[in-house]
Amino acid sequence: MSGAIQIVYKNIHVANSHTLAVALENGAYQAAAKALDMKGEEIIEEVKKSGIRGRGGAGFPAGLKWSFIPRSDPRPKYLVCNADEGEPGTCKDRDIIRYDPHMLIEGMIIAGYAVGAKQGYIYIRGEFVREAQILQQAVEDAYQAGYLGDNCLGREVCFHLAVHRGAGAYVCGEETGLIESLEGKKGQPRLKPPFPANIGLYDCPTVINNVETLSSVPAIINNGGEWYGKLGVAKSSGTKVFCVSGHVNRPGNYEVEMGLPLKTLIQQYAGDVRGGWDNLKGVIPGGSSTPVLTKAQCETVTMDYDGLAKAGSMLGAGSVIVLDRSVDIVKAIARLSRFYRHESCGQCTPCREGTGWIAQVMDRLARGQGRKEDIALLEDICANISGKTICALGDAAAMPVLGAIKAFREEFEYLVEHGRSMVG
Ligand SMILES: Cc1cc2nc3c(=O)[nH]c(=O)nc-3n(C[C@H](O)[C@H](O)[C@H](O)COP(=O)(O)O)c2cc1C
Ligand code: SF4
């Protein structure tokens, strides 16, 4: 949409934007040239000034994460790009890779240099077959042109990059599960601490960042951290790509400044709710693990970390799933519960048993065979998963269920009482 500032999607409508020739016409690798003439600490300072928070879901400040790497430690350091993108509703990283792989590679050269990593990996979701090919080609072209390798851009800077394809497990998007998988083991998350900044890939200091985070770095270096920090709103600087799906007239990925009202995003960018705004039932604002918002909340909530937290939900990876009034919320969440049951790696009892139990009760309710005590039972199971597991997949399974009960309790109760949904 015209007028909106584009950073990671700035070349998305340019023909052949994935090729090195076109990327160079659009200014690729200028930021890397600038950054490699700076000190690593200076780069980290710029990224800190930008205020950018990780775009993979947890929202941890990127500059701070980079500063945790013990640079004088003699062990090798690694930079890993998380391109697993497995959260239902999320499809933003895929477009960056598809249309601007050199922006990501450039961001990784800068980040790798800043933290002292000589080797980087891009862990890409197994299903992204075409994207992995585009990325591989871009990496080879960057090697050919001398941007990657032993002497990046003619400087005494060594940075190598390899593309690694995953095999389609959501839990491998969790950073420590990803590390295990990258090491060739079963992708099961590790207990934290220790954090990857100290004990990461091959037990060495490792930075893991999301595709969108790393792809924002060239613009931060080109324009300065302060410039980026002024975009968006306090504590949520910069732009964010929102993947708007569900019952809207124009689903798609939209890059906008943080802090945009959700209503504006849906109406002005995504072509409004199918049947008009009044046909809105609710919105899952940040991907399948984030609690659903009611229509009343959608009237005023803004798309930034604090705005969504205040509304009792989360920004997550920025996947906005719009539900119109035809949606049977119990059925919709039951579908998500089946996903989490399937994706639990089974290491922790609360998650392994709890996700199965939730899915079973949600299915029973959705079928109209729920029992009076089922709502309280779900709340109890969720409370016994949340915060009691090795990784956040357990919480991710509990949050949508608790969110739906909170926002649409009457639908759960109606189902139990009447044996059928109050919708349709
Ligand atoms: C179950 C689970 C799945 C995740 N999947 C992804 C993913 O596909 N991509 C991603 O970038 N982060 C994912 N994350 C978050 C990562 O663990 C990690 O926080 C992130 O990659 C760090 O990058 P960032 O700081 O740039 O956001 C996931 C987390 C969990 C708990
Ligand atoms: S919370 Fe679930 S997915 Fe995460 S480690 Fe435990 S069992 Fe595995």
CSV table of C-alpha atoms and ligand atoms in Angstrom, one decimal:
chain,number,residue,atom,x,y,z
A,1,MET,CA,0.0,0.0,0.0
A,2,SER,CA,1.4,3.4,-1.0
A,3,GLY,CA,2.6,5.6,1.8
A,4,ALA,CA,3.6,2.8,4.1
A,5,ILE,CA,7.3,2.5,4.8
A,6,GLN,CA,8.8,-0.7,3.5
A,7,ILE,CA,12.1,-2.1,4.8
A,8,VAL,CA,12.2,-5.9,4.5
A,9,TYR,CA,9.6,-5.9,1.7
A,10,LYS,CA,10.9,-2.9,-0.2
A,11,ASN,CA,11.8,-5.0,-3.2
A,12,ILE,CA,9.0,-7.4,-3.1
A,13,HIS,CA,7.2,-6.1,-6.2
A,14,VAL,CA,10.4,-5.6,-8.2
A,15,ALA,CA,10.8,-8.1,-11.1
A,16,ASN,CA,13.6,-10.7,-10.4
A,17,SER,CA,14.3,-9.1,-7.1
A,18,HIS,CA,15.8,-12.5,-5.9
A,19,THR,CA,18.7,-12.3,-8.4
A,20,LEU,CA,22.0,-10.8,-7.4
A,21,ALA,CA,22.0,-8.4,-10.4
A,22,VAL,CA,18.7,-6.8,-9.4
A,23,ALA,CA,19.5,-6.9,-5.7
A,24,LEU,CA,22.7,-4.9,-6.5
A,25,GLU,CA,20.7,-2.3,-8.5
A,26,ASN,CA,18.6,-1.9,-5.4
A,27,GLY,CA,21.5,-1.2,-3.2
A,28,ALA,CA,22.3,-4.7,-1.8
A,29,TYR,CA,25.6,-5.2,0.1
A,30,GLN,CA,26.2,-1.4,0.6
A,31,ALA,CA,25.4,-1.8,4.3
A,32,ALA,CA,27.7,-4.7,4.6
A,33,ALA,CA,30.5,-2.7,3.0
A,34,LYS,CA,29.8,0.1,5.6
A,35,ALA,CA,29.5,-2.3,8.5
A,36,LEU,CA,32.7,-4.2,7.8
A,37,ASP,CA,34.6,-0.9,8.1
A,38,MET,CA,33.1,-0.4,11.6
A,39,LYS,CA,34.0,-2.2,14.8
A,40,GLY,CA,31.8,-5.1,15.9
A,41,GLU,CA,30.8,-3.2,19.1
A,42,GLU,CA,29.8,-0.2,17.0
A,43,ILE,CA,27.4,-2.3,15.0
A,44,ILE,CA,25.9,-3.8,18.1
A,45,GLU,CA,25.5,-0.3,19.5
A,46,GLU,CA,23.6,0.8,16.3
A,47,VAL,CA,21.3,-2.2,16.6
A,48,LYS,CA,20.7,-1.5,20.3
A,49,LYS,CA,19.8,2.1,19.3
A,50,SER,CA,17.4,0.9,16.8
A,51,GLY,CA,15.5,-0.9,19.6
A,52,ILE,CA,14.6,-3.7,17.2
A,53,ARG,CA,13.1,-6.7,19.0
A,54,GLY,CA,13.3,-10.2,17.6
A,55,ARG,CA,10.6,-10.9,15.1
A,56,GLY,CA,10.4,-14.7,15.7
A,57,GLY,CA,7.8,-14.4,18.5
A,58,ALA,CA,9.4,-13.7,21.8
A,59,GLY,CA,10.4,-10.1,21.0
A,60,PHE,CA,13.8,-10.1,22.7
A,61,PRO,CA,15.9,-7.0,21.8
A,62,ALA,CA,18.3,-8.1,19.1
A,63,GLY,CA,21.2,-5.8,20.1
A,64,LEU,CA,21.1,-7.0,23.6
A,65,LYS,CA,21.2,-10.6,22.5
A,66,TRP,CA,24.2,-9.9,20.3
A,67,SER,CA,26.0,-8.3,23.2
A,68,PHE,CA,25.7,-11.5,25.3
A,69,ILE,CA,28.2,-13.3,23.0
A,70,PRO,CA,31.5,-13.5,24.9
A,71,ARG,CA,33.6,-12.1,22.1
A,72,SER,CA,37.0,-12.8,23.7
A,73,ASP,CA,36.0,-16.4,24.4
A,74,PRO,CA,38.4,-18.6,22.3
A,75,ARG,CA,35.6,-21.0,21.2
A,76,PRO,CA,34.2,-20.5,17.7
A,77,LYS,CA,31.0,-18.4,17.5
A,78,TYR,CA,28.0,-19.2,15.3
A,79,LEU,CA,25.2,-17.3,13.8
A,80,VAL,CA,22.0,-19.2,13.0
A,81,CYS,CA,19.0,-17.8,11.1
A,82,ASN,CA,15.7,-19.3,12.1
A,83,ALA,CA,13.8,-19.8,8.9
A,84,ASP,CA,11.6,-22.6,10.1
A,85,GLU,CA,8.4,-20.5,10.1
A,86,GLY,CA,6.2,-23.3,11.4
A,87,GLU,CA,3.6,-21.3,13.5
A,88,PRO,CA,0.2,-21.7,11.9
A,89,GLY,CA,-0.8,-18.4,10.2
A,90,THR,CA,2.7,-17.3,9.7
A,91,CYS,CA,4.1,-16.8,6.2
A,92,LYS,CA,6.2,-13.7,6.2
A,93,ASP,CA,9.8,-15.0,6.3
A,94,ARG,CA,9.0,-17.2,3.3
A,95,ASP,CA,8.4,-14.0,1.1
A,96,ILE,CA,11.6,-12.4,2.3
A,97,ILE,CA,13.5,-15.4,1.2
A,98,ARG,CA,11.6,-15.8,-2.0
A,99,TYR,CA,11.9,-12.2,-3.1
A,100,ASP,CA,15.0,-10.8,-1.3
A,101,PRO,CA,17.4,-13.5,-0.2
A,102,HIS,CA,20.4,-11.2,-0.6
A,103,MET,CA,18.9,-8.8,2.1
A,104,LEU,CA,18.9,-11.7,4.5
A,105,ILE,CA,22.4,-12.8,3.5
A,106,GLU,CA,23.7,-9.3,3.9
A,107,GLY,CA,22.1,-9.0,7.3
A,108,MET,CA,23.8,-12.2,8.3
A,109,ILE,CA,27.2,-11.0,7.1
A,110,ILE,CA,26.8,-7.9,9.3
A,111,ALA,CA,25.5,-9.8,12.3
A,112,GLY,CA,28.1,-12.5,12.0
A,113,TYR,CA,30.9,-9.9,11.8
A,114,ALA,CA,29.4,-8.0,14.8
A,115,VAL,CA,29.4,-11.0,17.1
A,116,GLY,CA,32.6,-12.6,15.8
A,117,ALA,CA,31.0,-15.6,14.0
A,118,LYS,CA,32.9,-17.0,11.1
A,119,GLN,CA,30.2,-19.5,10.2
A,120,GLY,CA,26.5,-19.0,9.8
A,121,TYR,CA,23.6,-21.4,9.1
A,122,ILE,CA,20.1,-20.8,7.7
A,123,TYR,CA,17.8,-23.4,9.0
A,124,ILE,CA,14.9,-23.4,6.6
A,125,ARG,CA,11.6,-25.2,6.9
A,126,GLY,CA,11.6,-28.5,4.9
A,127,GLU,CA,8.4,-27.7,3.1
A,128,PHE,CA,9.9,-24.5,1.6
A,129,VAL,CA,11.4,-26.4,-1.3
A,130,ARG,CA,11.4,-23.6,-3.9
A,131,GLU,CA,12.6,-21.0,-1.3
A,132,ALA,CA,15.5,-23.3,-0.3
A,133,GLN,CA,16.6,-23.5,-3.9
A,134,ILE,CA,16.4,-19.7,-4.3
A,135,LEU,CA,18.3,-19.2,-1.1
A,136,GLN,CA,21.0,-21.8,-2.1
A,137,GLN,CA,21.4,-20.0,-5.4
A,138,ALA,CA,21.7,-16.6,-3.7
A,139,VAL,CA,24.3,-18.0,-1.3
A,140,GLU,CA,26.3,-19.4,-4.2
A,141,ASP,CA,26.1,-16.1,-6.1
A,142,ALA,CA,27.2,-14.2,-3.0
A,143,TYR,CA,30.2,-16.5,-2.7
A,144,GLN,CA,31.0,-16.0,-6.4
A,145,ALA,CA,30.9,-12.2,-6.0
A,146,GLY,CA,33.2,-12.4,-3.0
A,147,TYR,CA,30.6,-11.2,-0.4
A,148,LEU,CA,30.8,-14.5,1.5
A,149,GLY,CA,34.0,-16.6,2.2
A,150,ASP,CA,37.4,-16.0,3.7
A,151,ASN,CA,37.6,-12.4,2.7
A,152,CYS,CA,34.1,-10.9,2.6
A,153,LEU,CA,33.9,-7.8,0.4
A,154,GLY,CA,37.7,-7.7,0.1
A,155,ARG,CA,38.1,-7.2,3.9
A,156,GLU,CA,39.9,-9.4,6.3
A,157,VAL,CA,36.6,-10.8,7.5
A,158,CYS,CA,35.7,-14.4,7.2
A,159,PHE,CA,32.1,-15.4,7.1
A,160,HIS,CA,30.8,-18.7,5.6
A,161,LEU,CA,27.1,-19.5,5.2
A,162,ALA,CA,25.3,-22.8,4.7
A,163,VAL,CA,21.6,-23.5,4.1
A,164,HIS,CA,20.2,-26.4,6.1
A,165,ARG,CA,16.8,-27.8,5.4
A,166,GLY,CA,14.6,-29.0,8.2
A,167,ALA,CA,12.2,-31.9,8.1
A,168,GLY,CA,8.9,-30.3,9.0
A,169,ALA,CA,8.7,-30.3,12.8
A,170,TYR,CA,7.2,-27.2,14.4
A,171,VAL,CA,9.3,-27.7,17.6
A,172,CYS,CA,12.5,-27.4,15.5
A,173,GLY,CA,11.6,-23.7,15.2
A,174,GLU,CA,12.3,-23.4,19.0
A,175,GLU,CA,15.9,-22.2,19.1
A,176,THR,CA,17.4,-25.1,21.1
A,177,GLY,CA,15.4,-27.7,19.3
A,178,LEU,CA,16.7,-26.1,16.1
A,179,ILE,CA,20.3,-26.4,17.4
A,180,GLU,CA,19.9,-30.0,18.2
A,181,SER,CA,18.5,-30.7,14.8
A,182,LEU,CA,21.3,-28.7,13.1
A,183,GLU,CA,23.7,-30.9,15.0
A,184,GLY,CA,22.1,-33.9,13.4
A,185,LYS,CA,20.2,-35.1,16.4
A,186,LYS,CA,16.5,-35.4,17.1
A,187,GLY,CA,15.0,-31.9,17.3
A,188,GLN,CA,14.2,-31.9,21.0
A,189,PRO,CA,14.5,-28.6,22.9
A,190,ARG,CA,17.2,-28.2,25.6
A,191,LEU,CA,16.6,-26.9,29.1
A,192,LYS,CA,17.5,-23.2,29.4
A,193,PRO,CA,19.7,-21.9,31.0
A,194,PRO,CA,22.4,-22.3,29.7
A,195,PHE,CA,21.3,-20.0,26.8
A,196,PRO,CA,22.6,-20.4,23.3
A,197,ALA,CA,24.7,-17.2,23.7
A,198,ASN,CA,27.0,-19.3,25.9
A,199,ILE,CA,26.2,-22.9,25.1
A,200,GLY,CA,24.7,-23.1,21.7
A,201,LEU,CA,25.6,-24.9,18.5
A,202,TYR,CA,28.3,-27.5,19.1
A,203,ASP,CA,28.3,-26.1,22.7
A,204,CYS,CA,29.7,-22.8,21.4
A,205,PRO,CA,28.4,-19.2,21.7
A,206,THR,CA,25.6,-18.8,19.3
A,207,VAL,CA,23.2,-16.1,18.2
A,208,ILE,CA,19.8,-17.2,16.8
A,209,ASN,CA,17.7,-14.7,15.0
A,210,ASN,CA,14.6,-14.8,12.9
A,211,VAL,CA,14.7,-14.0,9.1
A,212,GLU,CA,12.8,-10.8,9.5
A,213,THR,CA,15.1,-9.6,12.3
A,214,LEU,CA,18.2,-10.2,10.3
A,215,SER,CA,16.8,-8.8,7.1
A,216,SER,CA,16.1,-5.5,9.0
A,217,VAL,CA,19.8,-5.1,9.8
A,218,PRO,CA,21.1,-3.7,6.4
A,219,ALA,CA,18.5,-0.8,6.7
A,220,ILE,CA,19.5,-0.1,10.3
A,221,ILE,CA,23.2,0.1,9.3
A,222,ASN,CA,22.5,2.2,6.1
A,223,ASN,CA,20.2,4.7,7.9
A,224,GLY,CA,21.4,4.5,11.5
A,225,GLY,CA,19.8,2.9,14.6
A,226,GLU,CA,18.2,6.2,15.6
A,227,TRP,CA,16.3,6.4,12.3
A,228,TYR,CA,14.9,2.9,12.8
A,229,GLY,CA,14.1,3.7,16.4
A,230,LYS,CA,11.9,6.6,15.4
A,231,LEU,CA,9.7,4.3,13.4
A,232,GLY,CA,6.8,2.7,15.2
A,233,VAL,CA,6.0,3.4,18.8
A,234,ALA,CA,7.9,3.3,22.1
A,235,LYS,CA,9.2,-0.1,23.0
A,236,SER,CA,8.0,-1.4,19.6
A,237,SER,CA,10.2,0.3,17.1
A,238,GLY,CA,10.4,-0.2,13.4
A,239,THR,CA,8.2,-1.9,10.9
A,240,LYS,CA,6.6,-5.4,11.2
A,241,VAL,CA,5.2,-7.7,8.6
A,242,PHE,CA,1.8,-8.9,9.5
A,243,CYS,CA,0.4,-12.0,7.8
A,244,VAL,CA,-3.3,-11.4,7.6
A,245,SER,CA,-5.3,-14.5,6.9
A,246,GLY,CA,-8.8,-15.8,7.4
A,247,HIS,CA,-12.0,-14.0,6.7
A,248,VAL,CA,-10.8,-10.8,5.0
A,249,ASN,CA,-11.2,-9.7,1.4
A,250,ARG,CA,-7.5,-9.3,0.7
A,251,PRO,CA,-5.4,-11.7,2.7
A,252,GLY,CA,-1.7,-11.1,2.5
A,253,ASN,CA,1.5,-10.0,4.1
A,254,TYR,CA,1.6,-6.3,5.0
A,255,GLU,CA,4.6,-4.4,6.2
A,256,VAL,CA,3.6,-1.5,8.3
A,257,GLU,CA,5.0,0.6,11.2
A,258,MET,CA,4.4,-0.9,14.6
A,259,GLY,CA,1.6,0.6,16.6
A,260,LEU,CA,-0.9,0.6,13.7
A,261,PRO,CA,-4.5,0.0,15.0
A,262,LEU,CA,-5.5,-3.5,14.2
A,263,LYS,CA,-8.8,-2.1,12.7
A,264,THR,CA,-6.8,-0.1,10.2
A,265,LEU,CA,-4.7,-3.0,9.3
A,266,ILE,CA,-7.7,-5.1,8.6
A,267,GLN,CA,-9.8,-2.5,6.9
A,268,GLN,CA,-7.3,-0.4,4.9
A,269,TYR,CA,-4.7,-3.1,4.1
A,270,ALA,CA,-6.6,-6.4,4.1
A,271,GLY,CA,-9.7,-5.1,2.4
A,272,ASP,CA,-11.9,-5.4,5.5
A,273,VAL,CA,-13.6,-8.4,7.1
A,274,ARG,CA,-15.7,-10.5,4.7
A,275,GLY,CA,-19.2,-9.1,5.0
A,276,GLY,CA,-18.0,-5.9,6.6
A,277,TRP,CA,-16.5,-4.9,10.0
A,278,ASP,CA,-19.7,-5.8,11.9
A,279,ASN,CA,-19.4,-9.3,10.7
A,280,LEU,CA,-16.2,-9.7,12.7
A,281,LYS,CA,-16.2,-12.2,15.6
A,282,GLY,CA,-12.6,-12.0,16.8
A,283,VAL,CA,-9.0,-12.0,15.8
A,284,ILE,CA,-6.1,-14.2,16.8
A,285,PRO,CA,-3.5,-11.4,16.5
A,286,GLY,CA,0.0,-13.0,16.6
A,287,GLY,CA,-0.1,-16.6,15.3
A,288,SER,CA,-1.9,-19.7,16.6
A,289,SER,CA,-0.4,-19.6,20.0
A,290,THR,CA,-1.7,-16.2,21.0
A,291,PRO,CA,-5.0,-15.6,22.8
A,292,VAL,CA,-8.0,-14.5,20.6
A,293,LEU,CA,-9.3,-11.0,20.9
A,294,THR,CA,-13.0,-10.1,20.9
A,295,LYS,CA,-14.5,-7.7,18.4
A,296,ALA,CA,-14.7,-5.1,21.2
A,297,GLN,CA,-11.0,-5.4,21.8
A,298,CYS,CA,-10.3,-5.3,18.0
A,299,GLU,CA,-11.9,-1.8,17.9
A,300,THR,CA,-9.1,-0.1,19.7
A,301,VAL,CA,-6.0,-2.4,20.1
A,302,THR,CA,-2.8,-1.4,18.4
A,303,MET,CA,-0.3,-3.8,16.8
A,304,ASP,CA,2.7,-3.5,19.0
A,305,TYR,CA,4.1,-5.5,21.9
A,306,ASP,CA,2.6,-3.4,24.7
A,307,GLY,CA,-0.7,-2.7,23.0
A,308,LEU,CA,-1.4,-6.4,22.5
A,309,ALA,CA,-0.1,-7.4,26.0
A,310,LYS,CA,-2.5,-4.8,27.5
A,311,ALA,CA,-5.3,-6.5,25.6
A,312,GLY,CA,-4.3,-9.8,27.1
A,313,SER,CA,-2.7,-11.3,24.0
A,314,MET,CA,0.7,-11.1,22.2
A,315,LEU,CA,2.3,-9.9,19.1
A,316,GLY,CA,4.0,-13.3,18.5
A,317,ALA,CA,5.3,-13.6,15.0
A,318,GLY,CA,2.6,-11.2,13.7
A,319,SER,CA,0.1,-13.5,12.2
A,320,VAL,CA,-3.3,-12.0,12.2
A,321,ILE,CA,-6.0,-14.6,11.8
A,322,VAL,CA,-9.4,-13.0,11.3
A,323,LEU,CA,-12.5,-14.9,12.3
A,324,ASP,CA,-15.9,-13.8,11.1
A,325,ARG,CA,-19.2,-14.6,12.8
A,326,SER,CA,-19.6,-17.9,11.0
A,327,VAL,CA,-16.8,-19.3,13.1
A,328,ASP,CA,-17.5,-21.9,15.7
A,329,ILE,CA,-14.8,-20.9,18.1
A,330,VAL,CA,-14.6,-24.2,20.0
A,331,LYS,CA,-14.2,-26.1,16.7
A,332,ALA,CA,-11.5,-23.7,15.5
A,333,ILE,CA,-9.5,-23.9,18.7
A,334,ALA,CA,-10.0,-27.7,18.8
A,335,ARG,CA,-8.3,-27.8,15.4
A,336,LEU,CA,-5.3,-25.9,16.9
A,337,SER,CA,-5.2,-28.2,19.9
A,338,ARG,CA,-4.8,-31.2,17.6
A,339,PHE,CA,-1.9,-29.4,16.0
A,340,TYR,CA,-0.1,-28.9,19.3
A,341,ARG,CA,-0.8,-32.5,20.3
A,342,HIS,CA,0.8,-33.6,17.1
A,343,GLU,CA,3.8,-31.3,17.4
A,344,SER,CA,4.7,-32.0,21.1
A,345,CYS,CA,8.1,-33.7,21.2
A,346,GLY,CA,7.1,-35.6,24.2
A,347,GLN,CA,10.0,-34.8,26.5
A,348,CYS,CA,8.0,-33.2,29.3
A,349,THR,CA,5.1,-34.9,30.9
A,350,PRO,CA,2.9,-31.8,31.3
A,351,CYS,CA,3.2,-31.1,27.6
A,352,ARG,CA,3.1,-34.7,26.3
A,353,GLU,CA,0.1,-35.7,28.4
A,354,GLY,CA,-1.5,-32.3,28.6
A,355,THR,CA,-1.6,-31.5,24.9
A,356,GLY,CA,-3.2,-34.9,24.2
A,357,TRP,CA,-5.7,-34.3,27.0
A,358,ILE,CA,-6.6,-30.8,25.8
A,359,ALA,CA,-7.1,-32.1,22.3
A,360,GLN,CA,-9.3,-34.9,23.5
A,361,VAL,CA,-11.6,-32.6,25.7
A,362,MET,CA,-11.7,-29.9,23.0
A,363,ASP,CA,-12.8,-32.5,20.4
A,364,ARG,CA,-15.4,-33.9,22.8
A,365,LEU,CA,-16.8,-30.4,23.3
A,366,ALA,CA,-16.7,-29.5,19.6
A,367,ARG,CA,-18.7,-32.7,18.8
A,368,GLY,CA,-21.4,-31.5,21.3
A,369,GLN,CA,-20.5,-34.3,23.7
A,370,GLY,CA,-18.9,-32.1,26.3
A,371,ARG,CA,-19.5,-32.5,30.0
A,372,LYS,CA,-20.4,-29.8,32.5
A,373,GLU,CA,-17.0,-30.1,34.2
A,374,ASP,CA,-15.0,-29.9,30.9
A,375,ILE,CA,-14.4,-26.1,30.9
A,376,ALA,CA,-13.0,-26.2,34.4
A,377,LEU,CA,-11.0,-29.3,33.5
A,378,LEU,CA,-9.5,-27.5,30.5
A,379,GLU,CA,-8.5,-24.5,32.7
A,380,ASP,CA,-6.9,-26.9,35.2
A,381,ILE,CA,-4.9,-28.8,32.5
A,382,CYS,CA,-3.7,-25.6,30.9
A,383,ALA,CA,-2.6,-24.2,34.3
A,384,ASN,CA,-0.7,-27.4,34.9
A,385,ILE,CA,1.2,-27.0,31.6
A,386,SER,CA,1.9,-23.3,31.6
A,387,GLY,CA,5.4,-22.5,32.8
A,388,LYS,CA,6.1,-26.1,33.7
A,389,THR,CA,7.8,-27.4,30.6
A,390,ILE,CA,11.2,-27.3,28.9
A,391,CYS,CA,10.2,-25.1,26.0
A,392,ALA,CA,7.3,-22.7,25.3
A,393,LEU,CA,5.4,-25.2,23.1
A,394,GLY,CA,3.5,-26.2,26.2
A,395,ASP,CA,2.4,-22.6,26.9
A,396,ALA,CA,1.7,-22.2,23.2
A,397,ALA,CA,-0.8,-25.1,23.4
A,398,ALA,CA,-2.5,-23.8,26.6
A,399,MET,CA,-2.8,-20.1,25.6
A,400,PRO,CA,-5.3,-20.3,22.7
A,401,VAL,CA,-7.6,-22.5,24.8
A,402,LEU,CA,-7.5,-20.3,27.9
A,403,GLY,CA,-7.9,-17.2,25.6
A,404,ALA,CA,-10.9,-18.7,23.9
A,405,ILE,CA,-12.6,-19.7,27.2
A,406,LYS,CA,-12.0,-16.2,28.5
A,407,ALA,CA,-13.3,-14.4,25.4
A,408,PHE,CA,-16.1,-16.8,24.4
A,409,ARG,CA,-17.0,-18.7,27.5
A,410,GLU,CA,-20.7,-18.5,26.6
A,411,GLU,CA,-20.1,-20.6,23.5
A,412,PHE,CA,-18.4,-23.3,25.5
A,413,GLU,CA,-21.3,-23.3,28.0
A,414,TYR,CA,-23.9,-23.3,25.3
A,415,LEU,CA,-22.3,-26.4,23.7
A,416,VAL,CA,-22.3,-28.3,26.9
A,417,GLU,CA,-25.8,-27.4,27.7
A,418,HIS,CA,-27.4,-27.9,24.3
A,419,GLY,CA,-25.1,-30.4,22.6
A,420,ARG,CA,-24.7,-28.1,19.6
A,421,SER,CA,-22.9,-24.9,18.7
A,422,MET,CA,-24.7,-21.6,19.1
A,423,VAL,CA,-23.2,-20.6,15.8
A,424,GLY,CA,-25.1,-21.7,12.7
B,1,LIG,C1,7.5,-24.1,19.6
B,1,LIG,C2,8.3,-22.9,19.1
B,1,LIG,C3,8.4,-22.7,17.7
B,1,LIG,C4,9.1,-21.6,17.2
B,1,LIG,N1,9.2,-21.4,15.9
B,1,LIG,C5,9.9,-20.3,15.4
B,1,LIG,C6,10.1,-20.1,14.0
B,1,LIG,O1,9.6,-20.9,13.2
B,1,LIG,N2,10.8,-19.1,13.6
B,1,LIG,C7,11.4,-18.2,14.5
B,1,LIG,O2,12.1,-17.3,14.1
B,1,LIG,N3,11.3,-18.4,15.8
B,1,LIG,C8,10.5,-19.4,16.3
B,1,LIG,N4,10.4,-19.6,17.6
B,1,LIG,C9,11.1,-18.6,18.5
B,1,LIG,C10,12.6,-19.1,18.7
B,1,LIG,O3,12.7,-20.0,19.7
B,1,LIG,C11,13.5,-17.9,18.9
B,1,LIG,O4,13.0,-17.1,20.0
B,1,LIG,C12,13.7,-16.9,17.7
B,1,LIG,O5,14.1,-17.7,16.6
B,1,LIG,C13,14.8,-15.9,18.0
B,1,LIG,O6,14.9,-15.0,17.0
B,1,LIG,P1,14.5,-13.5,17.2
B,1,LIG,O7,15.1,-13.0,18.5
B,1,LIG,O8,15.0,-12.8,16.0
B,1,LIG,O9,13.0,-13.4,17.3
B,1,LIG,C14,9.7,-20.7,18.2
B,1,LIG,C15,9.5,-20.9,19.5
B,1,LIG,C16,8.8,-22.0,20.0
B,1,LIG,C17,8.7,-22.2,21.4
B,2,SF4,S1,7.2,-28.4,26.1
B,2,SF4,FE1,6.5,-30.0,24.7
B,2,SF4,S2,7.6,-29.6,22.9
B,2,SF4,FE2,8.7,-28.5,24.4
B,2,SF4,S3,10.3,-29.8,25.2
B,2,SF4,FE3,8.5,-30.2,26.5
B,2,SF4,S4,7.4,-31.9,25.5
B,2,SF4,FE4,8.9,-31.1,24.0
